[in-house]
Structure formats: structure tokens, C-alpha cells
Coordinates of C-alpha atoms in Angstrom, one line a residue:
Chain K
M1 CA -0.4 0.0 0.0
D2 CA 1.5 3.1 -1.3
E3 CA 2.5 6.5 0.7
V4 CA -0.5 8.8 -1.3
T5 CA -3.5 5.3 -0.1
I6 CA -2.5 5.1 3.2
Q7 CA -2.4 8.6 3.8
R8 CA -5.6 9.3 1.9
L9 CA -7.6 6.7 4.3
M10 CA -6.1 8.0 7.2
T11 CA -7.6 11.2 6.5
L12 CA -11.0 9.9 6.0
S13 CA -11.3 7.7 8.7
Q14 CA -10.0 11.0 10.9
L15 CA -6.9 8.7 12.8
S16 CA -3.5 9.3 12.4
L17 CA -0.8 7.4 12.3
D18 CA 3.4 7.4 12.1
G19 CA 6.7 5.7 13.1
E20 CA 6.3 2.4 13.7
A21 CA 2.3 2.2 14.0
K22 CA 2.0 3.6 10.5
E23 CA 4.6 1.0 8.6
K24 CA 2.5 -2.2 10.6
I25 CA -0.8 -1.2 9.3
S26 CA 0.3 -0.8 6.2
R27 CA 1.7 -4.0 6.1
D28 CA -1.7 -5.5 7.9
L29 CA -3.8 -4.1 5.0
D30 CA -1.6 -5.2 2.5
A31 CA -2.0 -8.5 4.0
I32 CA -5.8 -8.4 4.4
I33 CA -6.0 -6.8 0.9
G34 CA -3.9 -9.7 -1.1
F35 CA -6.1 -12.0 1.5
I36 CA -9.6 -10.8 0.5
E37 CA -8.5 -11.4 -3.4
I38 CA -10.3 -14.8 -3.2
M39 CA -13.5 -13.1 -3.8
D40 CA -12.1 -12.7 -7.2
Q41 CA -12.2 -16.6 -7.5
V42 CA -15.7 -16.8 -7.3
D43 CA -17.9 -15.7 -10.4
T44 CA -20.5 -13.6 -9.5
E45 CA -22.3 -12.8 -12.8
G46 CA -25.8 -11.8 -12.3
V47 CA -26.0 -11.9 -8.8
E48 CA -27.3 -9.5 -7.3
P49 CA -25.7 -7.5 -4.0
L50 CA -27.5 -8.4 -0.3
A51 CA -27.5 -6.6 2.1
H52 CA -29.6 -8.2 4.9
A53 CA -29.8 -11.8 5.0
V54 CA -32.9 -12.6 6.5
D55 CA -35.8 -11.6 4.9
L56 CA -37.5 -8.8 6.8
D57 CA -40.1 -6.7 6.3
Q58 CA -40.3 -3.1 8.0
P59 CA -43.8 -2.7 9.5
L60 CA -43.8 1.6 10.4
R61 CA -44.4 1.6 14.5
E62 CA -47.7 3.6 15.8
D63 CA -47.6 8.0 14.4
R64 CA -47.5 8.4 18.4
A65 CA -45.6 11.6 19.9
V66 CA -43.3 10.2 22.8
V67 CA -40.8 12.3 24.8
D68 CA -37.6 10.6 24.6
E69 CA -35.8 13.9 24.2
D70 CA -33.8 14.4 27.8
R71 CA -31.1 16.9 27.1
D72 CA -29.9 17.4 30.5
V73 CA -28.9 13.5 30.9
F74 CA -27.5 12.9 27.5
Q75 CA -25.2 16.3 27.4
S76 CA -24.6 14.9 31.6
I77 CA -22.1 12.3 29.6
A78 CA -20.5 14.2 27.4
P79 CA -17.1 16.2 27.0
K80 CA -18.2 19.4 27.2
T81 CA -21.0 21.8 27.1
A82 CA -22.6 24.8 27.8
D83 CA -26.4 26.5 28.2
G84 CA -27.2 23.1 26.3
F85 CA -24.9 22.9 23.2
Y86 CA -22.1 20.8 23.0
L87 CA -18.7 22.3 22.7
V88 CA -16.0 21.7 20.1
P89 CA -12.4 23.9 19.4
K90 CA -12.8 26.5 16.5
V91 CA -14.3 25.2 12.9
L92 CA -13.0 28.1 11.3
D93 CA -9.2 28.7 9.5
Q94 CA -8.7 25.0 9.6
R95 CA -6.9 23.3 7.5
Chain U
M1 CA -24.6 -23.8 47.1
K2 CA -21.9 -24.4 44.1
P3 CA -21.0 -23.1 41.6
F4 CA -21.8 -24.7 38.7
V5 CA -25.6 -24.8 38.8
G6 CA -28.0 -24.8 36.3
V7 CA -31.1 -23.1 35.9
R8 CA -33.7 -25.2 36.9
E9 CA -32.1 -26.3 39.7
L10 CA -31.1 -22.6 40.9
R11 CA -35.1 -21.4 40.4
T12 CA -36.2 -24.5 41.9
D13 CA -33.7 -24.3 45.0
L14 CA -34.5 -20.4 45.7
Q15 CA -38.1 -20.8 46.1
A16 CA -37.9 -23.3 47.9
K17 CA -35.5 -21.2 50.8
K18 CA -33.0 -23.4 50.0
Y19 CA -31.2 -20.4 50.2
S20 CA -31.8 -16.7 49.6
A21 CA -31.1 -14.4 45.9
V22 CA -28.8 -12.1 48.5
E23 CA -26.9 -15.4 49.5
L24 CA -26.5 -17.2 46.3
T25 CA -25.5 -13.8 44.1
Q26 CA -22.5 -13.0 47.1
F27 CA -21.4 -16.9 46.8
Y28 CA -21.0 -15.8 42.5
L29 CA -19.4 -12.1 43.9
D30 CA -17.4 -14.3 46.1
R31 CA -15.8 -16.7 43.2
I32 CA -15.8 -13.7 41.0
A33 CA -13.2 -12.0 44.0
D34 CA -11.5 -14.9 43.9
L35 CA -10.5 -16.0 40.7
N36 CA -11.4 -12.2 38.7
D37 CA -7.4 -12.1 39.3
R38 CA -6.2 -14.5 37.4
I39 CA -8.3 -14.3 34.3
N40 CA -10.2 -11.2 33.9
C41 CA -13.9 -12.3 33.4
F42 CA -15.1 -8.6 34.4
I43 CA -14.3 -4.7 33.2
T44 CA -17.1 -4.1 35.9
V45 CA -18.7 -6.0 38.9
D46 CA -22.0 -4.2 39.7
T47 CA -21.4 -5.2 44.1
E48 CA -23.7 -2.9 45.5
R49 CA -26.6 -2.7 43.1
C50 CA -26.5 -5.8 42.3
L51 CA -27.0 -7.1 46.1
E52 CA -30.2 -4.2 46.5
R53 CA -31.9 -5.8 43.6
A54 CA -31.1 -9.9 46.0
A55 CA -33.2 -8.7 48.2
V56 CA -35.9 -7.1 45.8
A57 CA -36.1 -10.9 44.5
D58 CA -36.2 -12.4 47.4
R59 CA -39.5 -10.4 48.6
Q60 CA -40.9 -11.8 44.6
L61 CA -40.0 -15.1 45.3
A62 CA -41.6 -15.0 48.5
S63 CA -45.3 -14.0 46.4
S64 CA -47.1 -16.0 44.4
H65 CA -44.9 -15.5 40.9
P66 CA -42.2 -14.6 40.9
Q67 CA -40.1 -14.0 37.5
P68 CA -38.9 -17.0 35.4
L69 CA -34.8 -16.0 36.3
C70 CA -36.3 -14.4 39.6
G71 CA -33.1 -14.3 41.7
I72 CA -30.3 -15.9 39.5
P73 CA -27.3 -14.0 38.4
I74 CA -26.2 -13.3 35.3
A75 CA -22.5 -11.4 33.3
H76 CA -23.8 -9.0 30.5
K77 CA -21.0 -8.6 27.9
D78 CA -20.2 -5.0 28.0
L79 CA -20.8 -4.0 24.8
F80 CA -25.1 -3.7 26.3
C81 CA -25.7 -0.7 28.3
T82 CA -26.1 -0.3 31.2
A83 CA -27.8 3.2 32.7
G84 CA -25.9 4.1 35.7
V85 CA -23.0 1.2 35.6
R86 CA -20.3 2.1 33.5
T87 CA -20.5 0.1 29.5
T88 CA -16.7 0.4 28.0
C89 CA -16.5 -2.4 25.3
A90 CA -13.0 -3.0 26.0
S91 CA -12.1 0.2 25.2
N92 CA -10.1 3.0 26.2
M93 CA -12.5 5.5 23.8
L94 CA -15.6 4.6 26.4
K95 CA -13.8 3.9 29.0
S96 CA -15.5 6.2 31.5
F97 CA -19.0 5.8 29.6
I98 CA -22.0 5.4 31.2
A99 CA -24.8 5.0 29.2
P100 CA -28.3 6.7 30.0
Y101 CA -30.0 3.6 29.0
D102 CA -30.5 0.4 29.3
A103 CA -30.2 -2.2 26.3
T104 CA -34.0 -4.1 25.2
V105 CA -32.1 -6.5 26.2
V106 CA -30.6 -5.5 29.9
K107 CA -34.0 -4.6 30.5
Q108 CA -35.7 -7.6 29.2
I109 CA -33.7 -10.0 31.3
S110 CA -33.8 -7.9 34.6
D111 CA -37.4 -8.1 33.7
A112 CA -37.6 -11.7 34.0
G113 CA -35.7 -11.1 37.9
A114 CA -32.0 -11.9 37.1
I115 CA -29.6 -10.0 39.3
S116 CA -26.7 -8.2 36.8
L117 CA -23.4 -9.1 38.6
G118 CA -21.5 -6.9 36.3
K119 CA -20.0 -6.5 33.3
T120 CA -17.7 -9.1 31.2
N121 CA -14.6 -8.1 29.1
M122 CA -14.3 -8.7 25.8
D123 CA -12.5 -7.7 22.3
E124 CA -11.7 -3.8 21.8
F125 CA -15.8 -2.6 20.0
A126 CA -15.8 -6.9 19.2
M127 CA -13.6 -6.7 17.4
G128 CA -11.2 -10.3 17.5
S129 CA -11.2 -14.1 18.0
S130 CA -9.2 -14.5 20.8
N131 CA -10.4 -11.6 23.8
E132 CA -6.0 -9.9 23.3
T133 CA -7.7 -6.6 22.0
S134 CA -9.5 -5.3 25.0
Y135 CA -8.0 -2.2 26.7
F136 CA -8.8 -3.9 30.1
G137 CA -5.9 -6.7 29.3
G138 CA -6.5 -10.0 27.7
V139 CA -9.0 -13.0 29.4
S140 CA -7.7 -16.3 30.4
N141 CA -8.5 -19.5 29.3
P142 CA -10.0 -21.5 32.7
W143 CA -8.8 -24.5 31.5
N144 CA -5.2 -23.6 30.8
M145 CA -4.4 -19.6 31.8
K146 CA -1.7 -19.5 28.6
R147 CA -4.5 -19.7 26.1
V148 CA -7.0 -17.9 25.3
P149 CA -10.2 -18.3 25.6
G150 CA -11.5 -17.3 22.3
G151 CA -13.4 -14.0 21.3
S152 CA -15.0 -11.6 21.0
S153 CA -17.0 -12.5 24.0
G154 CA -14.4 -13.9 25.7
G155 CA -15.5 -12.8 28.8
A156 CA -18.7 -13.6 29.1
V157 CA -17.9 -17.5 27.7
A158 CA -14.8 -17.8 30.8
S159 CA -17.6 -16.4 33.3
V160 CA -19.6 -19.1 32.8
A161 CA -17.2 -21.5 32.8
S162 CA -15.5 -20.8 35.7
G163 CA -18.6 -20.9 37.5
M164 CA -18.5 -17.4 38.4
T165 CA -22.3 -16.9 37.3
P166 CA -24.4 -19.2 35.8
L167 CA -25.9 -17.6 32.6
A168 CA -24.2 -15.0 30.5
T169 CA -24.6 -12.7 27.8
G170 CA -23.1 -12.1 24.2
S171 CA -23.1 -11.3 20.9
D172 CA -21.6 -12.9 17.8
T173 CA -20.9 -10.8 14.6
G174 CA -19.1 -13.5 13.1
G175 CA -18.5 -15.9 15.0
S176 CA -18.2 -14.1 18.1
I177 CA -20.5 -16.2 21.1
R178 CA -20.3 -19.8 19.2
Q179 CA -16.2 -19.6 18.9
P180 CA -15.5 -18.7 22.4
A181 CA -17.7 -21.6 23.3
S182 CA -16.2 -23.7 21.9
L183 CA -13.0 -22.8 23.5
C184 CA -14.0 -23.0 26.4
G185 CA -17.2 -25.8 26.2
V186 CA -19.7 -24.0 27.1
T187 CA -23.0 -24.0 25.6
G188 CA -23.7 -20.5 23.4
L189 CA -26.6 -19.7 20.7
K190 CA -26.2 -17.0 18.0
P191 CA -30.1 -16.8 17.1
T192 CA -31.3 -15.4 13.9
Y193 CA -30.6 -11.8 12.4
G194 CA -33.4 -10.5 14.0
R195 CA -34.5 -12.3 16.9
V196 CA -33.1 -9.9 19.7
S197 CA -33.1 -6.1 19.6
R198 CA -29.9 -4.4 19.3
F199 CA -31.6 -1.7 20.6
G200 CA -28.8 -0.2 23.2
M201 CA -25.5 -3.3 21.7
I202 CA -23.1 -1.1 21.2
A203 CA -22.6 -1.5 16.7
F204 CA -20.2 -3.1 15.4
A205 CA -21.3 -4.7 11.9
S206 CA -25.4 -3.4 11.9
S207 CA -26.3 -6.5 9.4
L208 CA -24.5 -10.0 10.9
D209 CA -24.1 -8.3 15.0
Q210 CA -26.7 -10.1 17.3
G211 CA -27.6 -10.7 20.8
G212 CA -27.5 -14.0 22.8
P213 CA -27.3 -16.2 25.4
I214 CA -24.2 -17.9 27.1
A215 CA -24.9 -20.8 29.7
H216 CA -23.9 -24.7 30.8
S217 CA -26.1 -25.9 28.5
A218 CA -29.0 -25.6 25.9
D219 CA -31.5 -25.9 28.0
D220 CA -30.4 -22.4 30.0
V221 CA -29.7 -20.8 26.9
Y222 CA -33.0 -21.6 26.1
E223 CA -34.4 -20.1 29.7
L224 CA -32.3 -16.9 28.9
L225 CA -32.8 -17.0 25.0
A226 CA -37.6 -17.0 25.9
A227 CA -36.1 -13.9 28.4
M228 CA -34.2 -11.8 25.9
E229 CA -36.2 -12.1 22.2
G230 CA -38.6 -10.6 21.3
H231 CA -40.0 -7.5 18.6
D232 CA -38.7 -4.1 19.6
P233 CA -40.0 -1.3 18.7
Q234 CA -36.5 0.7 18.5
D235 CA -35.4 -1.6 16.6
S236 CA -35.8 -1.5 13.0
T237 CA -34.5 -4.4 12.1
S238 CA -36.1 -7.0 15.2
A239 CA -39.0 -9.6 13.4
R240 CA -42.1 -9.9 14.0
V241 CA -41.6 -13.5 14.8
K242 CA -43.6 -15.8 17.7
E243 CA -41.5 -16.3 20.3
T244 CA -39.0 -19.7 20.5
V245 CA -40.8 -22.5 20.6
L246 CA -39.5 -26.4 21.7
P247 CA -40.9 -29.5 19.5
T248 CA -43.7 -31.2 22.6
R249 CA -42.8 -33.8 20.8
E250 CA -38.8 -35.7 20.2
R251 CA -38.5 -35.2 17.0
R252 CA -36.1 -37.3 14.4
Y253 CA -34.3 -34.6 12.5
V254 CA -32.5 -34.5 8.6
I255 CA -28.8 -33.7 9.8
G256 CA -27.1 -32.1 7.1
Y257 CA -23.5 -33.4 7.2
P258 CA -21.1 -31.0 4.9
E259 CA -18.4 -33.5 5.1
S260 CA -16.2 -31.7 2.5
L261 CA -15.6 -29.2 5.6
L262 CA -14.1 -31.7 7.5
E263 CA -11.0 -32.0 5.6
G264 CA -8.0 -30.2 6.4
L265 CA -9.6 -29.2 10.1
D266 CA -7.1 -30.8 13.0
E267 CA -8.1 -34.8 12.3
R268 CA -8.8 -35.2 16.2
I269 CA -11.2 -32.5 16.1
A270 CA -12.2 -34.0 12.9
E271 CA -13.0 -36.8 14.9
R272 CA -15.1 -35.7 17.5
I273 CA -16.3 -34.4 15.1
Q274 CA -17.5 -37.5 13.1
Q275 CA -18.2 -39.2 17.1
A276 CA -21.3 -36.8 17.3
R277 CA -22.3 -38.2 13.9
R278 CA -22.9 -41.3 15.6
Q279 CA -23.9 -40.0 18.8
F280 CA -27.2 -38.5 16.6
E281 CA -27.4 -41.8 13.8
A282 CA -27.5 -43.7 17.7
L283 CA -30.7 -41.1 18.4
G284 CA -32.2 -42.2 15.3
H285 CA -31.6 -38.8 13.9
K286 CA -30.7 -39.7 9.7
I287 CA -27.4 -37.7 8.7
E288 CA -27.8 -36.5 5.2
V289 CA -23.4 -35.2 3.4
I290 CA -24.3 -32.5 2.0
E291 CA -22.2 -29.5 0.1
L292 CA -21.9 -25.7 1.6
P293 CA -20.0 -23.1 -1.4
Y294 CA -18.3 -20.6 -1.1
I295 CA -17.2 -21.4 2.3
D296 CA -14.1 -20.2 1.8
A297 CA -15.0 -16.6 -0.2
A298 CA -17.2 -16.3 2.8
V299 CA -14.3 -14.8 5.1
A300 CA -13.2 -12.5 2.4
A301 CA -16.6 -10.9 1.9
Y302 CA -16.9 -10.9 5.8
Y303 CA -14.1 -9.0 6.6
V304 CA -15.7 -6.3 3.6
L305 CA -19.0 -6.1 5.0
S306 CA -18.3 -5.7 8.7
S307 CA -15.2 -3.9 9.0
A308 CA -16.7 -1.2 5.8
E309 CA -19.9 -1.4 8.3
A310 CA -18.2 -1.2 11.5
S311 CA -16.1 1.6 9.7
T312 CA -19.3 3.4 9.0
N313 CA -20.5 2.6 12.6
L314 CA -17.5 3.8 14.4
A315 CA -17.5 7.2 13.0
R316 CA -19.8 8.3 15.5
Y317 CA -16.9 8.5 17.9
D318 CA -15.8 11.9 17.2
G319 CA -15.0 13.2 21.1
V320 CA -18.1 15.4 21.3
R321 CA -20.9 13.5 22.5
Y322 CA -20.2 11.3 24.9
G323 CA -16.8 8.7 25.1
H324 CA -12.7 10.2 24.9
R325 CA -11.9 13.3 24.3
T326 CA -8.1 14.1 23.8
E327 CA -6.2 17.2 26.0
T328 CA -5.0 19.4 23.5
S329 CA -6.2 19.7 19.9
E330 CA -5.4 22.6 17.3
D331 CA -8.6 22.7 15.7
L332 CA -11.6 21.0 15.4
L333 CA -10.9 18.1 12.5
D334 CA -7.8 18.1 15.1
M335 CA -9.6 17.6 17.7
Y336 CA -11.5 14.0 15.9
C337 CA -8.1 12.5 15.1
R338 CA -6.8 13.1 18.3
S339 CA -9.7 11.6 20.0
R340 CA -10.0 8.7 17.4
T341 CA -6.1 8.0 17.2
E342 CA -5.8 7.8 20.7
G343 CA -9.4 6.9 21.8
F344 CA -8.7 3.0 20.0
G345 CA -6.4 0.0 19.4
L346 CA -4.9 -1.0 16.6
E347 CA -7.5 -4.0 16.1
V348 CA -10.1 -1.2 15.0
K349 CA -7.8 1.0 12.9
R350 CA -7.1 -2.4 11.2
R351 CA -10.9 -2.3 10.9
I352 CA -11.9 1.4 10.3
L353 CA -9.1 1.7 7.2
T354 CA -10.0 -2.0 5.9
G355 CA -13.8 -1.0 5.4
T356 CA -12.9 2.6 4.1
Y357 CA -10.3 1.4 2.0
S358 CA -13.4 -1.4 0.4
L359 CA -16.0 1.8 0.6
S360 CA -14.4 4.2 -1.6
V361 CA -13.5 5.4 -4.9
G362 CA -12.8 3.0 -7.6
Y363 CA -12.6 0.1 -4.5
F364 CA -15.9 0.3 -3.7
D365 CA -17.5 -1.9 -7.1
A366 CA -14.4 -5.3 -6.4
Y367 CA -14.8 -5.5 -2.3
Y368 CA -18.5 -4.4 -0.8
L369 CA -20.0 -5.2 -4.1
K370 CA -19.1 -8.0 -4.6
A371 CA -19.2 -9.2 -1.5
Q372 CA -23.1 -8.2 -1.3
K373 CA -23.1 -10.7 -3.9
I374 CA -21.2 -13.7 -2.4
R375 CA -23.2 -13.0 0.4
R376 CA -25.9 -13.9 -1.6
L377 CA -24.6 -16.4 -2.3
V378 CA -23.5 -17.8 0.9
R379 CA -26.9 -17.5 2.1
D380 CA -28.5 -19.0 -0.8
G381 CA -26.8 -22.6 -0.3
F382 CA -27.8 -22.9 3.3
L383 CA -31.7 -22.2 1.5
A384 CA -30.9 -24.6 -0.4
A385 CA -29.7 -27.6 2.3
F386 CA -32.8 -27.0 4.3
E387 CA -34.9 -27.8 1.1
S388 CA -33.3 -31.3 1.5
V389 CA -32.1 -30.8 6.0
D390 CA -33.3 -30.4 9.2
L391 CA -30.4 -28.6 10.8
I392 CA -26.6 -29.1 9.7
L393 CA -24.4 -30.7 12.0
A394 CA -20.5 -28.5 11.4
P395 CA -17.5 -27.7 13.5
V396 CA -16.8 -24.1 15.1
T397 CA -13.4 -23.5 15.2
P398 CA -10.5 -24.8 13.1
T399 CA -8.0 -25.4 16.3
T400 CA -8.9 -25.4 20.4
A401 CA -7.4 -22.7 22.2
F402 CA -4.6 -21.5 21.0
E403 CA -1.5 -19.7 23.0
I404 CA -1.9 -15.7 23.8
G405 CA -0.3 -14.1 21.5
S406 CA 0.7 -16.5 19.0
L407 CA -2.0 -15.6 16.6
R408 CA -1.5 -11.5 17.8
S409 CA 1.3 -11.0 15.1
D410 CA -1.0 -12.3 12.1
P411 CA -4.5 -10.2 11.6
V412 CA -5.4 -13.2 8.8
E413 CA -4.5 -16.6 10.6
M414 CA -6.5 -14.4 13.8
Y415 CA -9.4 -13.6 10.4
K416 CA -9.2 -17.4 9.7
Q417 CA -10.0 -18.8 12.9
D418 CA -13.5 -17.6 12.6
L419 CA -13.9 -20.1 8.6
Y420 CA -16.5 -22.2 10.1
T421 CA -18.6 -19.7 12.0
I422 CA -18.9 -16.6 9.4
P423 CA -20.8 -18.3 7.0
V424 CA -23.7 -18.6 9.5
S425 CA -23.1 -15.0 9.8
L426 CA -23.4 -14.0 6.9
A427 CA -26.4 -15.9 5.8
G428 CA -28.2 -14.9 8.9
L429 CA -28.8 -18.7 10.5
P430 CA -29.7 -19.3 14.8
A431 CA -26.4 -21.8 15.6
L432 CA -25.8 -23.0 19.2
S433 CA -22.0 -23.9 19.9
L434 CA -21.7 -26.8 22.4
P435 CA -18.9 -29.1 23.6
C436 CA -18.3 -32.7 22.2
G437 CA -15.0 -33.5 23.4
F438 CA -11.5 -32.3 24.1
I439 CA -8.1 -32.8 23.0
D440 CA -5.5 -32.6 25.0
G441 CA -7.4 -31.1 28.5
L442 CA -8.8 -28.8 26.0
P443 CA -12.9 -28.6 25.5
V444 CA -13.8 -29.2 21.8
G445 CA -16.8 -28.1 20.3
M446 CA -19.7 -28.7 17.4
Q447 CA -22.7 -26.5 16.1
L448 CA -25.7 -26.8 15.7
I449 CA -27.2 -24.6 12.8
G450 CA -30.7 -24.6 11.4
P451 CA -33.1 -22.7 9.6
H452 CA -34.1 -18.7 10.0
F453 CA -36.3 -18.5 13.6
G454 CA -35.4 -22.4 13.9
E455 CA -34.3 -21.4 16.9
G456 CA -36.5 -24.4 18.6
D457 CA -35.6 -27.8 16.4
V458 CA -31.6 -26.3 17.2
L459 CA -31.9 -25.9 21.0
A460 CA -34.4 -29.1 20.6
G461 CA -31.3 -31.5 18.6
G462 CA -28.4 -29.9 21.4
M463 CA -30.7 -30.7 24.5
A464 CA -31.3 -34.5 22.8
F465 CA -27.5 -34.3 22.2
Q466 CA -26.4 -33.5 26.2
R467 CA -29.1 -35.7 27.8
E468 CA -27.0 -38.6 26.1
T469 CA -23.3 -37.3 26.8
D470 CA -22.1 -35.0 29.4
W471 CA -19.0 -33.0 27.8
H472 CA -21.4 -29.8 29.1
E473 CA -20.8 -30.9 32.2
Q474 CA -17.1 -30.7 32.5
H475 CA -15.6 -28.4 34.6
P476 CA -12.1 -27.2 34.8
S477 CA -10.5 -27.0 38.3
L478 CA -9.8 -23.7 39.3
D479 CA -8.1 -25.0 42.8
E480 CA -4.7 -24.5 41.2
P481 CA -2.7 -23.3 39.0
S482 CA -3.0 -24.7 35.4
A483 CA -0.5 -26.7 33.5
P484 CA 1.3 -25.1 32.0

């Protein structure tokens, strides 16, 4: 896996690896991709992709108003909040 | 009191006041205190609350209609959300996370009267087959402390196998209940996808994840399944089907036997499976040799699909609403990136990157779509087999429990551990993993696989086998350190 690809994957995944960890994971990804290429041996011409194994219908719930928003409870486990908002570092002037 | 007791005996004893729920809970808490340092099954023990709940159970037991699991202890895998008790998913990312609500499964089991002892160790975010990727350290196999218990529900099965709890919940995405159950000599069920609610169960791969019961026998697995199954309006993929019912009279099944799967398997394991086959025949069941196609490609397809779903599911961990946030960051993107890099372990990162790769422009058709097509072929192979058979008998693992550290540096070899469990997961089928022998003092398991929502027959088959055998009644000796 070349440097450009691994860098792109890290950016897309919002992960940052360098040094030995990056080399190790790069080698692992090569091995994993080599392994999954066994799929090429299967002829899937004309086969429809399958997203879920069990054919379930998904009936809609009864349209009934329920109160399940409890902001204080949910925000009590957040790293930083103020006045009902989540606080994050500055967004402007970013890369 | 003794550590290895089934649900029926516990229920009878509790109702007969042979001991109280508080005494029973304290007995298991003491055993956890004695053994957990060596085995590391539990991430969190909920001492105070479980004794309070046991006291409530004792009052219920005095009433005329106690709930079916009233006063019986259980341990929850640490990916089921529990209000008031931390749910870590064995990750630094969630090491201090306390969910605001109970998972549906946790609530159902609590409503059935069971007492939660605490939360069990697992591979980080359920990604692993050895329980070595946990942020809280690995779990040892109670049969041999130098070997892995399997994963990802390693703490759950080891807690049952070592008699720290009679019941445990686990989850199975590609084999995470069945493989460790096999390596530790306990009985575990992966239910049909949709049988058990996923609400409040931290997601790994949503089209595959399924919670399920772990216990000492198929009888107890059935008891726990009855408490945790059922449609949940909070989970749109949970099925509206009737509850699991055992056949009213003993049935003679046609059992499919995928003989070619046994080629290449450790011959001592193959021999145990053949012995089980002969036992089923002796019980009057008919064996029919079948073929299950695309098994090798299934493992590859599974890693593409599960990693793709994981990379999407784990995008939610951004350090904003809950979970780990880095101490220092320059701006928002830097905060996301540092929080995720610090929060996730190596295997989780590997899967996120693999998933991102297979979903990215230029690779989507070659990997993700191809894997979904193979998934259909694998599922259709099973559906075709179930045209002529009622159940399928298969191995669970290619080896017995391997040594801690022996596969850690080779992810692909580790993934191949799940060769026999993954196809069932891709097909969404129910499968029971139950003990069928020993090799050099280590347990060997087998699977009974059924058609969608065929849990009743799968369990009945397992119960019939366990009436004739005592593999499930063997327990490790934990009084002294195990032999090397």
C-alpha cells in the first residue's frame, strides 16, 4: 500500500498513525487486501448484492408522539457543554 | 452452594428457600473476587446494586408469582448499555462511558428477575477472536491460563466456564459467541438475525450483530433466550415473529453433514465431530451428506462487509457527545483525529481503515459489492441445503484454544479462526455451539445450525445430544494454577 493511499485512508477515517505503527498497519492492510482478493475466484455474474440475510419487512411504528429527548441527561456524559450546547474547538481557519 | 448449577435447579432451590437470592449473589461475588484476578473475565463488578436487586428478588420469591429468572445471577457483555454502570466496549474510547439507558436486552432480562453481577471483558468493540484486543487486558481460558478463551465474548464465556456466573449474554457478529463457547466448553447460541433486539447494544457491523445467550447447557440457553428475544419497536430490524417454541414431542431430524468442510480440519477435531454424528444417528436422527459452497470466499466477504459497516458505525466516536476527547487540539478536525487515534486500539484502527478502503471510490465494486454478492451465494447455499435437511452439524473452530500471543501479529491467520462460524453469520442463521469432547484437556465444540427462526429445533437437537453426553458437565479445576 503506497504512502498516498494510506494517507488518504487516514484522512477519511480521521485517524493519525506514524512511524512503526503506520508501517505495521500498512503491511497488515496489504496482507488483508491480498487475502480478500480470494473473492475474485467466485463468479458473481448476474448475482444481486445482498445487504441483509433475513427478508424482513420493516413496518412503520404507530405514529404517536413520545418524549424521549432529555438533553440534560444526554449532555451529562459529554466531554464539554455549555448552556445546552456541545463545545468544540474553533472551526474557522482550519486546514 | 456450588458454582456450576443449571437454571432449573437454581429456580427450585430459590423457591424452596434452600438459600436466598442475596446469598446466591454473594456466593458468585465471592467467587469472582477469588478468581477474576487470574482470568480477568469482568471489567466491572456491580457489587452494591446487584445485592440490592437480590434483596428485591427475595421479596419477589416470597410472592406467588416470581418471574422466570427471579434471583438468578447473570453477567452482561460490556457492549450492552446499562444505565448507571459504565459500558466500555473494552475500549479506551468508552472507558468512562455511562449510558443514559439500558439496552432492551438488559431491561428484558432484568424484568425477568435476573440479577446482573457486572460487565464482562471482550475484544475491543467486539473485533477479535481471542479477547486479546481489550483495553482492559486479555482474558485467560479457564481450562489453561496460558491459552486464549476465544473472542470476542471471551469474558462472557470464561465467566460461565469458571463458574463465576450461571448465565451470560454475548454478541455474535462472525462467531463471537460460538467460537469462545467452543474453546471454553460452554453452550452458546447465535440467534437468527432479528430474533434479539440490538437497541442499546453497541454496534460493530449492524447487518450481522446479534446478541445471544451463553450458559452451561442448551436447556439454560433456552431459558435465557426466552427472556431476551422478541420484537422491539426501538430496533427496526428486530423481527415480528413468534417466540421460540420447543417441539412438543421428540423429533427425528434429518441432519446435514458438510463432509468436505472436515477436510483440512485438525483430524482430532474432525474425529470428535464424527463421533457426534454417530451419536445423533444412534439417537435415531438421519444424517445426509451435503455441500456448502463458497465457504472460503465467505471469510473474505465477511471481512469486507463487517469492516465497511464498522468504519461507518465507528464514525460516531468523535469526542463531541460522549467518549474519549483528547486533552489538546488545534482545531475541530484535529480534535476528531486525536480523540479517535488515542481512543481506538490497533485492531479497531485496522478494521476502520480496511472498511474505508473497501468503501472508497474506485474500490467499492471490486470489494464491497462483490462481497455482498458472495453473501447472497452463501446464504442461498444454506437455504438450498435446508430444502432437504432440518439441521446442519458442523465444526466451530479449526483448532482448540491457542496460546496467548501466538496469532496476535498475524491478523489474517486470526481471521481464519472464524472460517466455520462466519458463513452462518452472513446467512443470518441461528446456530448453537455446544461441547462435544476434549483434546489434551482442552474443550472441543460443534455447531448445530438451523434455518431462519428455527431456534426451537436447533435447541431441541442440542438438548437431545446433551441428554446422552456429559461434555457440558465437565468443568475446569481452578483450585490450583493449570498445567502449562
